[in-house]
mmCIF file of C-alpha atoms and ligand atoms in Angstrom:
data_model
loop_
_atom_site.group_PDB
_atom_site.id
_atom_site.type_symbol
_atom_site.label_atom_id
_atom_site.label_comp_id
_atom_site.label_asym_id
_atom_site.label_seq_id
_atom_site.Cartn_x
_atom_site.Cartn_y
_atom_site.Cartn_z
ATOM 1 C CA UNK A 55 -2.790 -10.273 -9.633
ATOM 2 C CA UNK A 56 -5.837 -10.251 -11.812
ATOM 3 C CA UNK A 57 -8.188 -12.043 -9.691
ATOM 4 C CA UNK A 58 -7.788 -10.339 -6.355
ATOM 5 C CA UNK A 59 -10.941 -8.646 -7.143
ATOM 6 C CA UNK A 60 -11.406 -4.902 -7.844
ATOM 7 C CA UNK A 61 -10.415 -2.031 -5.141
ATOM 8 C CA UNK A 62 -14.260 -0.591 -5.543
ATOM 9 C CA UNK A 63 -15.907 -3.374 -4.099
ATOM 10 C CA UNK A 64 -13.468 -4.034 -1.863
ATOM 11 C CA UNK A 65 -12.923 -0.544 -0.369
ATOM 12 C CA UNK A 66 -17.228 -0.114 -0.087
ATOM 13 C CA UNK A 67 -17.209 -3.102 2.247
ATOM 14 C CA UNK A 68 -15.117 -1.718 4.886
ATOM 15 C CA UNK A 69 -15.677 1.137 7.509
ATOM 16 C CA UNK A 70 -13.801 3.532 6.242
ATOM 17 C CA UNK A 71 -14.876 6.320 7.902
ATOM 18 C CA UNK A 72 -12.686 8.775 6.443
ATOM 19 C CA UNK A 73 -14.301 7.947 3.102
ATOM 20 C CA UNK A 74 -17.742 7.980 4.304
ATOM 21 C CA UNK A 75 -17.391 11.449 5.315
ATOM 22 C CA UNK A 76 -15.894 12.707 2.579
ATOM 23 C CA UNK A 77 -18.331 11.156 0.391
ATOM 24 C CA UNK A 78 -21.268 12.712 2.418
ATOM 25 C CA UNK A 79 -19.602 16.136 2.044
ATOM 26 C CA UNK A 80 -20.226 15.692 -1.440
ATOM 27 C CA UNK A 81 -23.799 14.545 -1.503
ATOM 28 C CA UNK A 82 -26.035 17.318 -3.213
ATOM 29 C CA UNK A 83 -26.538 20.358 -1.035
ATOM 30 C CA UNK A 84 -25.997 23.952 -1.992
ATOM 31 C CA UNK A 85 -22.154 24.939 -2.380
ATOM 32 C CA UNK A 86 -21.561 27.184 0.732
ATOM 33 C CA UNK A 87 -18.650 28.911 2.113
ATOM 34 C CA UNK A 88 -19.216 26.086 5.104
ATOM 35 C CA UNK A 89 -18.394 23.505 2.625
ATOM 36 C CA UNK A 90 -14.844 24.637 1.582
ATOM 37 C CA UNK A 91 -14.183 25.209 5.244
ATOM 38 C CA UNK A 92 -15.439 21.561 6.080
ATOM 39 C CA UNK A 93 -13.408 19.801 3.075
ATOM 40 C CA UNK A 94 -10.009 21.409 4.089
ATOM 41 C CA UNK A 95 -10.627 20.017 7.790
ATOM 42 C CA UNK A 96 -11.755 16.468 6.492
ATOM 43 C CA UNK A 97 -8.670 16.788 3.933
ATOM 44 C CA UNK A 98 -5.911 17.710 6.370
ATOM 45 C CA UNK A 99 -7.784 15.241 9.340
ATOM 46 C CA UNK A 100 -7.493 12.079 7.062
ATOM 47 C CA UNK A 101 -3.888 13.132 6.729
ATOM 48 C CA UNK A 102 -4.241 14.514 3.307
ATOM 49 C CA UNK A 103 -1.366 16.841 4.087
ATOM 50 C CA UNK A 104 -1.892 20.867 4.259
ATOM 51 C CA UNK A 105 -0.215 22.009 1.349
ATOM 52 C CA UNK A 106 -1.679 19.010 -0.593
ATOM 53 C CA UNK A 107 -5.210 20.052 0.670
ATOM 54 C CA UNK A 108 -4.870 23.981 0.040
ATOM 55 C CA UNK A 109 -3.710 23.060 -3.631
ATOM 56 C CA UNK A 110 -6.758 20.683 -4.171
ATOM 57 C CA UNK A 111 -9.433 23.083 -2.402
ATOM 58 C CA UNK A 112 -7.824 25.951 -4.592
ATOM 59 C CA UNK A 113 -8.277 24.122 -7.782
ATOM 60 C CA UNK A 114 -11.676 22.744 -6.962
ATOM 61 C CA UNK A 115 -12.829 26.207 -6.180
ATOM 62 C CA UNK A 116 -11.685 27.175 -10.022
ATOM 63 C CA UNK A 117 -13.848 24.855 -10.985
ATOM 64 C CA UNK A 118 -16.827 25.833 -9.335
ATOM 65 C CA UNK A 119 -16.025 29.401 -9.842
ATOM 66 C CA UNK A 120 -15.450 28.711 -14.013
ATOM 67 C CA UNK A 121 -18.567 26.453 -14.281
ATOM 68 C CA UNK A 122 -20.994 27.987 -12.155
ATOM 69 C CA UNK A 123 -21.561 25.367 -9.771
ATOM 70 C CA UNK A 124 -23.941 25.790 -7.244
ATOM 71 C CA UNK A 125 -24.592 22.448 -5.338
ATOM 72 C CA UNK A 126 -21.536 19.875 -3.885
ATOM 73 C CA UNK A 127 -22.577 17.434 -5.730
ATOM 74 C CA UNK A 128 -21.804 18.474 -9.315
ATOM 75 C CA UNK A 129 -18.095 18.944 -7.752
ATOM 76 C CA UNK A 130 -17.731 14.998 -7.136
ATOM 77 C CA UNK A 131 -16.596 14.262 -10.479
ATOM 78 C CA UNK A 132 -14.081 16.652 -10.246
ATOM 79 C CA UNK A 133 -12.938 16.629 -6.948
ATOM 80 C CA UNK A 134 -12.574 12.947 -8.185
ATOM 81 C CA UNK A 135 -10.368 13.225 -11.333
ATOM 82 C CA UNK A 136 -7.836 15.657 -9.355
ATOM 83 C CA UNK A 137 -7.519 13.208 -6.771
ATOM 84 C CA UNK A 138 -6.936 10.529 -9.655
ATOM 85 C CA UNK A 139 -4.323 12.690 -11.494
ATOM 86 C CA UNK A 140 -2.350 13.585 -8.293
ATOM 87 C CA UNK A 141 -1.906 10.225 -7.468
ATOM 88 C CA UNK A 142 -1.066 9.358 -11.314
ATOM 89 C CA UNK A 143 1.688 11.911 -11.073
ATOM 90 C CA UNK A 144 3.949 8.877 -9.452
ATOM 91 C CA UNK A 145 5.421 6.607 -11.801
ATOM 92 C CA UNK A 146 3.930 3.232 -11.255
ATOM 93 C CA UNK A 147 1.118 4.173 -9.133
ATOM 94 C CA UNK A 148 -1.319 1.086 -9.458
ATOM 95 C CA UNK A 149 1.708 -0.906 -11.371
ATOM 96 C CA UNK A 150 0.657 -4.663 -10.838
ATOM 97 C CA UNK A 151 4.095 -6.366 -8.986
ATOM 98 C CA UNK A 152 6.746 -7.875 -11.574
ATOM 99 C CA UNK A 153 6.932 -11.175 -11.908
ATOM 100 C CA UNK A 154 8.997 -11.339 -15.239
ATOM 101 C CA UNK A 155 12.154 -12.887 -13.584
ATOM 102 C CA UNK A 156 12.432 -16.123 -12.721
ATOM 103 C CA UNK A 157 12.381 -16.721 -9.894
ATOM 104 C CA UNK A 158 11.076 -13.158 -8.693
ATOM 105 C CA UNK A 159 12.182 -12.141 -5.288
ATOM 106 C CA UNK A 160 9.922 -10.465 -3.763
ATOM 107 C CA UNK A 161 11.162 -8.561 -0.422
ATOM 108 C CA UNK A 162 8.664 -7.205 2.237
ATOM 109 C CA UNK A 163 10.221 -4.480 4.613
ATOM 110 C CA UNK A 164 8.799 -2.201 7.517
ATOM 111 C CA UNK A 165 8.597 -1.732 11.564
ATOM 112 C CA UNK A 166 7.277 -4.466 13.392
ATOM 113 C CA UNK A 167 3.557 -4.539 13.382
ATOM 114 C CA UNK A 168 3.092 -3.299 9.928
ATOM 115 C CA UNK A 169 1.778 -6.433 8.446
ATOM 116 C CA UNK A 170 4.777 -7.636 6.462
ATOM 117 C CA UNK A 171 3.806 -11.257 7.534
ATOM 118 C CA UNK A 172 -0.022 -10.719 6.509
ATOM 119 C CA UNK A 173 1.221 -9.388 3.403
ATOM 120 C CA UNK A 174 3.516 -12.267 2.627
ATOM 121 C CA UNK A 175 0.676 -14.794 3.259
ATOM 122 C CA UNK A 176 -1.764 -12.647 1.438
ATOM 123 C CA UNK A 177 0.122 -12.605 -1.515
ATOM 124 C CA UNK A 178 0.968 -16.124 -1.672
ATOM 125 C CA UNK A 179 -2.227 -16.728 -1.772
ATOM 126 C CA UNK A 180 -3.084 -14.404 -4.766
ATOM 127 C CA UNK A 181 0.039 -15.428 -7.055
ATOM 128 C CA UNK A 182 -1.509 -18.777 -6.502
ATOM 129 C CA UNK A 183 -4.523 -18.345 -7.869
ATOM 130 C CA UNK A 184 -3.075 -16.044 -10.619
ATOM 131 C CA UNK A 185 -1.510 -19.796 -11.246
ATOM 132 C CA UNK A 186 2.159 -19.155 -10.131
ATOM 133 C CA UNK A 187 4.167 -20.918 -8.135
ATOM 134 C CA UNK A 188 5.491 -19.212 -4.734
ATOM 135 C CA UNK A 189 8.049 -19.773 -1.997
ATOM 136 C CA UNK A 190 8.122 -17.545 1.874
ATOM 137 C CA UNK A 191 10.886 -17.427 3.145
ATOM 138 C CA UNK A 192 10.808 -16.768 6.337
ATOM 139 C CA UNK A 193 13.990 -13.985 6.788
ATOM 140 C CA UNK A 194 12.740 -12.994 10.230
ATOM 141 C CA UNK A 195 14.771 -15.086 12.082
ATOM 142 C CA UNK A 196 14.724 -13.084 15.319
ATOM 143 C CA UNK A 197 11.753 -14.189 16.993
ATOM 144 C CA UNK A 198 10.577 -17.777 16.614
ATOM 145 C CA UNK A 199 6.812 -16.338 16.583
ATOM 146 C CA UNK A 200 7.540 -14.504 13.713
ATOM 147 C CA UNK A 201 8.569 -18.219 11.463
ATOM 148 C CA UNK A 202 5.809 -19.623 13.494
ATOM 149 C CA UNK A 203 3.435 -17.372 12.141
ATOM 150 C CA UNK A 204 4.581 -17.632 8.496
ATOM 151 C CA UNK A 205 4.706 -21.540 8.554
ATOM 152 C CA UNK A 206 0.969 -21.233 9.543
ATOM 153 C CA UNK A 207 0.266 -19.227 6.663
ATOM 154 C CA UNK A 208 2.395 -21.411 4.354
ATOM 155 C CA UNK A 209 -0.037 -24.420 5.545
ATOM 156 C CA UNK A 210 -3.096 -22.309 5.362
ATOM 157 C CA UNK A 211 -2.655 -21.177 1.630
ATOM 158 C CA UNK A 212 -0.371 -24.178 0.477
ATOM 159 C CA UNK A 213 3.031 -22.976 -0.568
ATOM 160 C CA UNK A 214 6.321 -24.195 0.808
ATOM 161 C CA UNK A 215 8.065 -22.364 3.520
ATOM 162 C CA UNK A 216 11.709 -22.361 3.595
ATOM 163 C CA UNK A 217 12.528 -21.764 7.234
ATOM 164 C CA UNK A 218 15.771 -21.969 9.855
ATOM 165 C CA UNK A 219 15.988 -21.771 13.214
ATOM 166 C CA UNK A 220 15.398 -18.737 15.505
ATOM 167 C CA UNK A 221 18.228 -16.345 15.329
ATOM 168 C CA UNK A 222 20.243 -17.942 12.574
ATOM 169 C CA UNK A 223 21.415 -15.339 10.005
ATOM 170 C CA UNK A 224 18.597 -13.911 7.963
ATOM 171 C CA UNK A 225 20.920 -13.362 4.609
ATOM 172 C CA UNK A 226 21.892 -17.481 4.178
ATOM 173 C CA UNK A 227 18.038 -18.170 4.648
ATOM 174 C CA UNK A 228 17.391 -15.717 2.049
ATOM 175 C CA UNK A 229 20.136 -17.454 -0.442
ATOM 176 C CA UNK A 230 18.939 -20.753 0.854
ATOM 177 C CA UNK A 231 15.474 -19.634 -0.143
ATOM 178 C CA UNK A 232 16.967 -18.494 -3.613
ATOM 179 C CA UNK A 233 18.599 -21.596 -4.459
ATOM 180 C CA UNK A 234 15.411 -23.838 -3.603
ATOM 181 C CA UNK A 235 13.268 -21.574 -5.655
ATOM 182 C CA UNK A 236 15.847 -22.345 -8.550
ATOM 183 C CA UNK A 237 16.306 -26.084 -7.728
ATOM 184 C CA UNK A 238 12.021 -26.562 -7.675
ATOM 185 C CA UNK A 239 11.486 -23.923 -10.994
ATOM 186 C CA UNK A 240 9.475 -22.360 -8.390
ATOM 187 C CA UNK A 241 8.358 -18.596 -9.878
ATOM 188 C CA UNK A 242 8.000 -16.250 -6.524
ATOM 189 C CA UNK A 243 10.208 -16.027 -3.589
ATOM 190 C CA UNK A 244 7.924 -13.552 -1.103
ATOM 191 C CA UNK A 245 10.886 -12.558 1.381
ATOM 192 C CA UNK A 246 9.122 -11.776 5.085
ATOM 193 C CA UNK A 247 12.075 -9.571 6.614
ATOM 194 C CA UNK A 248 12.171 -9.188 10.321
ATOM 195 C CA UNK A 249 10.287 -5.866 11.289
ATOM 196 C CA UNK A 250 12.688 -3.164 12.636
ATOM 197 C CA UNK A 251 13.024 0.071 13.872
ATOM 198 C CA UNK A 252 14.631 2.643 10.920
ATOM 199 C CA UNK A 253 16.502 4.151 14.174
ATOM 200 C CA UNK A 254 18.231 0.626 15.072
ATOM 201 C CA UNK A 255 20.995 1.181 12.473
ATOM 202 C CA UNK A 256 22.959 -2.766 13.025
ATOM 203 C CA UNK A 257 19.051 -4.035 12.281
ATOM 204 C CA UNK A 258 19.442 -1.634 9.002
ATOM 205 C CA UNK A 259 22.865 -2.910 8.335
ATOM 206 C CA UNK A 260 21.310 -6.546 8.630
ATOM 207 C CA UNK A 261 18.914 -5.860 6.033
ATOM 208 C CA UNK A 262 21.119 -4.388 3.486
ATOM 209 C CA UNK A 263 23.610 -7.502 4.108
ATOM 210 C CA UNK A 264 19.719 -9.216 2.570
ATOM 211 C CA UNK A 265 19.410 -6.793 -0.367
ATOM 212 C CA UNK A 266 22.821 -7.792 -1.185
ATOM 213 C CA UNK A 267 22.263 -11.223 -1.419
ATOM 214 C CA UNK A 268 19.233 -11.234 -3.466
ATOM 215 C CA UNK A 269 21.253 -8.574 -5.511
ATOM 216 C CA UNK A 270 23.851 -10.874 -6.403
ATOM 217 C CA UNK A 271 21.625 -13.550 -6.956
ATOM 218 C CA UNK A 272 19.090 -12.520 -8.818
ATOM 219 C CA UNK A 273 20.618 -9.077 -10.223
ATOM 220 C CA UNK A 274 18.074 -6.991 -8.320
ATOM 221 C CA UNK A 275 14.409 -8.079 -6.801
ATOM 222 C CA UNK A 276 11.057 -7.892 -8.867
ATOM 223 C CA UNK A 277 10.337 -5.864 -6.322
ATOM 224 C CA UNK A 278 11.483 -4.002 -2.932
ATOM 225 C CA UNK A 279 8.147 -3.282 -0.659
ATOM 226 C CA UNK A 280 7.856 -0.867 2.063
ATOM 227 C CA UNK A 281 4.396 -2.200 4.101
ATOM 228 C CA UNK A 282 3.102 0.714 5.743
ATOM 229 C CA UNK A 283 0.080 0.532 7.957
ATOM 230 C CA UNK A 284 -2.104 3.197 7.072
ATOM 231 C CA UNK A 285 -3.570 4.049 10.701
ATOM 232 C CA UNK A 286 -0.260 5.544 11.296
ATOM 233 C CA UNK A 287 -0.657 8.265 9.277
ATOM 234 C CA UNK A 288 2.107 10.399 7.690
ATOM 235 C CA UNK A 289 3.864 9.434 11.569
ATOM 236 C CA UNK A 290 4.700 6.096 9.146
ATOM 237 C CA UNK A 291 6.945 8.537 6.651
ATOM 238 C CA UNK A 292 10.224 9.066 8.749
ATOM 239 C CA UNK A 293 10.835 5.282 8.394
ATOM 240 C CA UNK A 294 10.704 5.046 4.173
ATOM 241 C CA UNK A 295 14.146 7.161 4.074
ATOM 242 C CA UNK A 296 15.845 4.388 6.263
ATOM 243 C CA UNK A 297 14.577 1.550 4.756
ATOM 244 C CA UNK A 298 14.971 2.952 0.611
ATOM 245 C CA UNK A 299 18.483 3.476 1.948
ATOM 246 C CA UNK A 300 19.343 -0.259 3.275
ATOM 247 C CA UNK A 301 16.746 -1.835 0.294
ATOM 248 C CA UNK A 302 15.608 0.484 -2.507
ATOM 249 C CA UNK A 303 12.201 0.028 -2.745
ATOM 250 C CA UNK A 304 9.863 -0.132 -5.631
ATOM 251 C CA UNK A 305 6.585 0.844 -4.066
ATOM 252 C CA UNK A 306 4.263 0.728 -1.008
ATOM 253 C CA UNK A 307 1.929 -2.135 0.426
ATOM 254 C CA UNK A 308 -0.652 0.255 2.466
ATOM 255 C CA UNK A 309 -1.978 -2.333 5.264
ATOM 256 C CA UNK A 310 -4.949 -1.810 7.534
ATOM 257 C CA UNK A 311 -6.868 0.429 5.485
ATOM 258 C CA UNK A 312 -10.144 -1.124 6.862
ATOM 259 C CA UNK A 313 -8.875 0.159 10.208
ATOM 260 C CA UNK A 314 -8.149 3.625 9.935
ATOM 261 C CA UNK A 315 -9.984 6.589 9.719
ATOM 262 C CA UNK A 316 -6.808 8.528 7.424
ATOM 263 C CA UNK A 317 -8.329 7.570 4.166
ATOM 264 C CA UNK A 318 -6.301 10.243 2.704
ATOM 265 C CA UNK A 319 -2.965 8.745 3.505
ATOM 266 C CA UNK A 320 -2.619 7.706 -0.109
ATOM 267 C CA UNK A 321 -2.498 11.100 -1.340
ATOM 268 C CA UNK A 322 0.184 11.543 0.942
ATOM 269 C CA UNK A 323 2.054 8.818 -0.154
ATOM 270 C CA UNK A 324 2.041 9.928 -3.676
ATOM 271 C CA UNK A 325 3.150 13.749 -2.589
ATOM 272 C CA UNK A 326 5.500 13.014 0.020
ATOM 273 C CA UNK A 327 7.014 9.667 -0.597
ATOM 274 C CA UNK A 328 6.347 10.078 -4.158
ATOM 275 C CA UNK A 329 6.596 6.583 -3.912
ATOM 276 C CA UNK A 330 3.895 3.823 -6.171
ATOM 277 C CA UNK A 331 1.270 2.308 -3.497
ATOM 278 C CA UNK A 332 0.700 -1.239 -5.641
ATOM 279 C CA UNK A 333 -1.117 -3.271 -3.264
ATOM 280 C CA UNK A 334 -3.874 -2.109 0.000
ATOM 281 C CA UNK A 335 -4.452 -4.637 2.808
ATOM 282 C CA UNK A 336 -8.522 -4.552 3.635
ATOM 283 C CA UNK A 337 -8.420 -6.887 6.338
ATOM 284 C CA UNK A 338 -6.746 -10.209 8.174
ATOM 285 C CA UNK A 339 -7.995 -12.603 5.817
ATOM 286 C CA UNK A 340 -6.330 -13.885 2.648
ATOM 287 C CA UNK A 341 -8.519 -12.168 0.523
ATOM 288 C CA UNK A 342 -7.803 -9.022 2.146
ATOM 289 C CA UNK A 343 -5.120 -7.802 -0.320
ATOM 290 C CA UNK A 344 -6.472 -5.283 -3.653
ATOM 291 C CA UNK A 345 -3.855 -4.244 -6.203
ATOM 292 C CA UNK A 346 -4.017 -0.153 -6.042
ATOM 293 C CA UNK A 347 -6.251 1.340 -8.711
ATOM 294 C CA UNK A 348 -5.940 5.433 -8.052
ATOM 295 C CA UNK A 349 -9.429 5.502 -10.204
ATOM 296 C CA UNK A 350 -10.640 2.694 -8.663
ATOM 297 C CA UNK A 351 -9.723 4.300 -5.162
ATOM 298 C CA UNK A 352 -10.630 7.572 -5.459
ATOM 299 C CA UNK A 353 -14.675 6.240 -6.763
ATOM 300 C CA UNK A 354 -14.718 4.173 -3.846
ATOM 301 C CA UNK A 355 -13.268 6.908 -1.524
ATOM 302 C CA UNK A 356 -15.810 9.204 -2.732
ATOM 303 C CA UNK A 357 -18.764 5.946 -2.769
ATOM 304 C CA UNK A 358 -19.495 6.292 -6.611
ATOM 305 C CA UNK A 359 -21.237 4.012 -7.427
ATOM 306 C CA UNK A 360 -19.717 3.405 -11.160
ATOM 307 C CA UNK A 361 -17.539 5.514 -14.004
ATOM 308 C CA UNK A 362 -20.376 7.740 -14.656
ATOM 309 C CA UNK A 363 -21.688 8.590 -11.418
ATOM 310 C CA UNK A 364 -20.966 12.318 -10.642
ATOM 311 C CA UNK A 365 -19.833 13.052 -14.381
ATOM 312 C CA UNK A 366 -17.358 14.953 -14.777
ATOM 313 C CA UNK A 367 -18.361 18.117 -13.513
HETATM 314 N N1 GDP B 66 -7.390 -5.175 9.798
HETATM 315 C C1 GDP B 66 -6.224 -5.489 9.230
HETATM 316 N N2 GDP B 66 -5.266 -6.066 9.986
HETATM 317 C C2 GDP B 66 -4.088 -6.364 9.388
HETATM 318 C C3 GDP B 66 -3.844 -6.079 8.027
HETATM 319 N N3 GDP B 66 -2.572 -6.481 7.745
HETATM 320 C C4 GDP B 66 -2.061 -6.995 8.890
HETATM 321 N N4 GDP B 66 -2.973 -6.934 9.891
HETATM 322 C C5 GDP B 66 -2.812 -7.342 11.294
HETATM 323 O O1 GDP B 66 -1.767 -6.578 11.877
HETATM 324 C C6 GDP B 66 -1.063 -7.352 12.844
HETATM 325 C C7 GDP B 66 0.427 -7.338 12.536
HETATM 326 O O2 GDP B 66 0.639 -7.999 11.300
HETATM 327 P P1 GDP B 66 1.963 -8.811 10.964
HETATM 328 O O3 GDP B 66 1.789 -9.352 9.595
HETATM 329 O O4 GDP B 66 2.303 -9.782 12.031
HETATM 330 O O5 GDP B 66 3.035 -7.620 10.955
HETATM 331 P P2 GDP B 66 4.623 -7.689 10.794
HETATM 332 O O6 GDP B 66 5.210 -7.518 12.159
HETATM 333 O O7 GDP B 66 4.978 -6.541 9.909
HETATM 334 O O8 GDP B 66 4.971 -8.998 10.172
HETATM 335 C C8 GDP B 66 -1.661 -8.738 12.783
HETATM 336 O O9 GDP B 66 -2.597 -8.858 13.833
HETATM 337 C C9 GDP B 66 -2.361 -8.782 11.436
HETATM 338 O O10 GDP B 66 -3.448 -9.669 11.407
HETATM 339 C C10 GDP B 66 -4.894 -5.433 7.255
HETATM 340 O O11 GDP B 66 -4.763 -5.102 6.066
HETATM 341 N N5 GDP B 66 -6.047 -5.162 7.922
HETATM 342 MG MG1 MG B 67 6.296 -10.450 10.788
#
C-alpha cells in the first residue's frame, strides 16, 4: 500500500484535537510541576490508559531529571521516541497487509457501525492503485443495505462485487467469492462480514462457520482484521476477545480517527490488545485510509514538523 500517502500529512489535516493538545503541552515553556500534572490528565483523557500513562510520565520525568531539562519543549523528542518504542513493542505494528498468497483473503470483522464497509471500499481502492487486482465480497448478507452499500463502492472504485441475495448464507458467498477470485486470477478477496455484537454468540458462531471456509480454502487468510472505531475508546476492547476467538485476527484497522478526540487510543491498542494497528481510517472518502507508521504517528500526534524537529532530547 505504497501510495496511500504518508500518516504525517495525513494525520496534520484532520482535527484531531487530542493531538493538538498534546502537541501544545509540549510547545516551549518552562518545565513546571503543572506540566506533569496536565500530561497525565491529557494522557489518561485521550484514553492512553492509567498505568500506560504513569509508566510514560515516570520515564519522561528521568529524562528531564538526568538531562537537566528545564523547558517542555526539549522533552518532545523524547516524549516522542517512548511513544514510538511502546508501540514497536507489538510484533507487526505498522506491518503493510500480506498479499503474498494468491488470491489473498482479506476478512474485515467488528460491531456494526465500525466502518468495516468503508474499510473494504477504501482498500479496494488502494490495492488498485498499488496495481492489484481485488474482489468484495459482500459476506453481510443480513441486511440488503449493507450489499447495497458495498455494490456502490464496487462501482465507485471499479472492482467486481460478488454479491447474493439478502439473508442467504454468508459462508457459500464467501467460497463463491473464493472460487471467482481463482477462476478470474484475481489477487485480493476484501471479505465485508456482517457487523455483530461479540455478545450475540449464533452471530459469532456464523462467523467462525466464515473463517472456516476461507481456512480450508485458502489455508488461512492474508489477513484477519478487527476495524475498531477509535471514538469508542478502550469501551471498543471487550469486543477483540470475541471476535480473535471466532476469526484470529492479525491486526487492527483504527477507523474514524479524524473524529475523535482519544488520540491516544493507539497506545492502548498496543498495551492492551497487544494487537498490530496496520491501517487508520482519516475520513469517508477513498483516500481516507493511511497504513500505520508508529514514527510517523507519534510526529504527527505531537505536530513535528519533520525527523529532526524536537531532537532527541
Ligand atoms: N469520519 C470517518 N467516518 C468513517 C470512517 N470509516 C467509516 N466511517 C463512517 O462510519 C459509518 C459506518 O461505516 P460502515 O462502513 O457502514 O460500518 P460497518 O457497519 O462496520 O460496515 C459510515 O457513515 C462511514 O462513512 C473514517 O475513517 N472516518
Ligand atoms: Mg457494513
Amino acid at each position: 500500500m505504497g501510495l496511500l500517502g504518508n500518516f504525517f500529512s495525513k494525520i496534520k489535516n484532520v482535527a484531531n484535537k487530542w493531538s493538538q493538545e498534546v502537541s501544545n503541552l509540549f510547545s516551549d515553556s518552562p518545565l513546571t510541576d503543572g506540566f506533569w500534572d496536565e500530561l497525565e490528565e491529557l494522557l489518561i483523557a485521550g484514553d492512553v490508559g492509567i498505568d500506560t500513562s504513569e509508566a510514560l510520565i515516570k520515564d519522561l520525568r528521568q529524562v528531564a531529571i538526568d538531562k537537566r531539562i528545564a523547558h517542555t519543549g526539549e522533552l518532545k523528542g523524547a516524549f516522542a521516541d517512548m511513544l514510538t518504542a511502546r508501540l514497536e513493542t507489538v510484533e507487526g505494528m505498522g506491518r503493510p497487509l500480506d498479499t503474498s498468497a494468491s488470491p489473498s483473503v482479506i476478512m474485515l470483522v467488528g460491531v456494526n457501525g465500525s466502518g468495516k464497509t468503508t474499510t473494504a471500499g477504501k482498500l479496494a481502492a488502494a490495492f488498485l492503485k498499488d496495481g492489484k487486482s481485488v474482489i468484495l465480497a459482500a459476506a453481510d448478507t443480513y441486511r440488503a443495505a449493507a450489499i447495497e452499500q458495498l455494490k456502490a463502492w464496487g462501482e465507485r472504485v471499479g472492482v467486481r462485487v460478488v454479491a447474493s441475495s439478502h439473508g442467504s448464507d454468508s459462508a457459500a458467498l464467501v467460497f463463491d467469492s473464493i472460487q471467482a477470485a481463482r477462476a478470474s486470477r484475481t489477487d485480493i478477496v476484501i471479505v465485508d462480514t456482517a457487523g455483530r455484537l461479540h455478545t450475540k454468540s449464533n452471530l459469532m458462531d456464523e462467523l467462525a462457520k466464515v473463517r472456516r471456509i476461507v481456512d480450508r480454502e485458502v489455508g488461512t487468510p492474508a489477513e484477519s482484521l478487527l476495524v475498531l472505531d477509535s471514538v469508542m475508546g478502550q469501551n471498543g476492547f471487550a469486543q477483540a476477545g470475541a471476535f480473535n476467538k471466532a476469526s484470529p485476527l492479525s491486526g487492527v484497522i483504527l477507523t474514524k480517527f479524524d473524529n475523535t478526540a482519544k488520540g491516544g487510543i493507539a497506545i492502548s491498542i498496543a498495551d492492551k490488545l497487544k494487537l498490530p494497528i496496520r491501517c487508520v481510517g482519516l475520513g469517508e472518502g477513498e483516500d481516507d485510509l493511511a497504513p500505520f507508521s508508529p514514527a510517523e504517528f507519534t510526529r504527527g500526534l505531537l505536530g513535528m514538523e519533520d525527523a529532526n524537529d524536537g531532537a532527541k532530547a
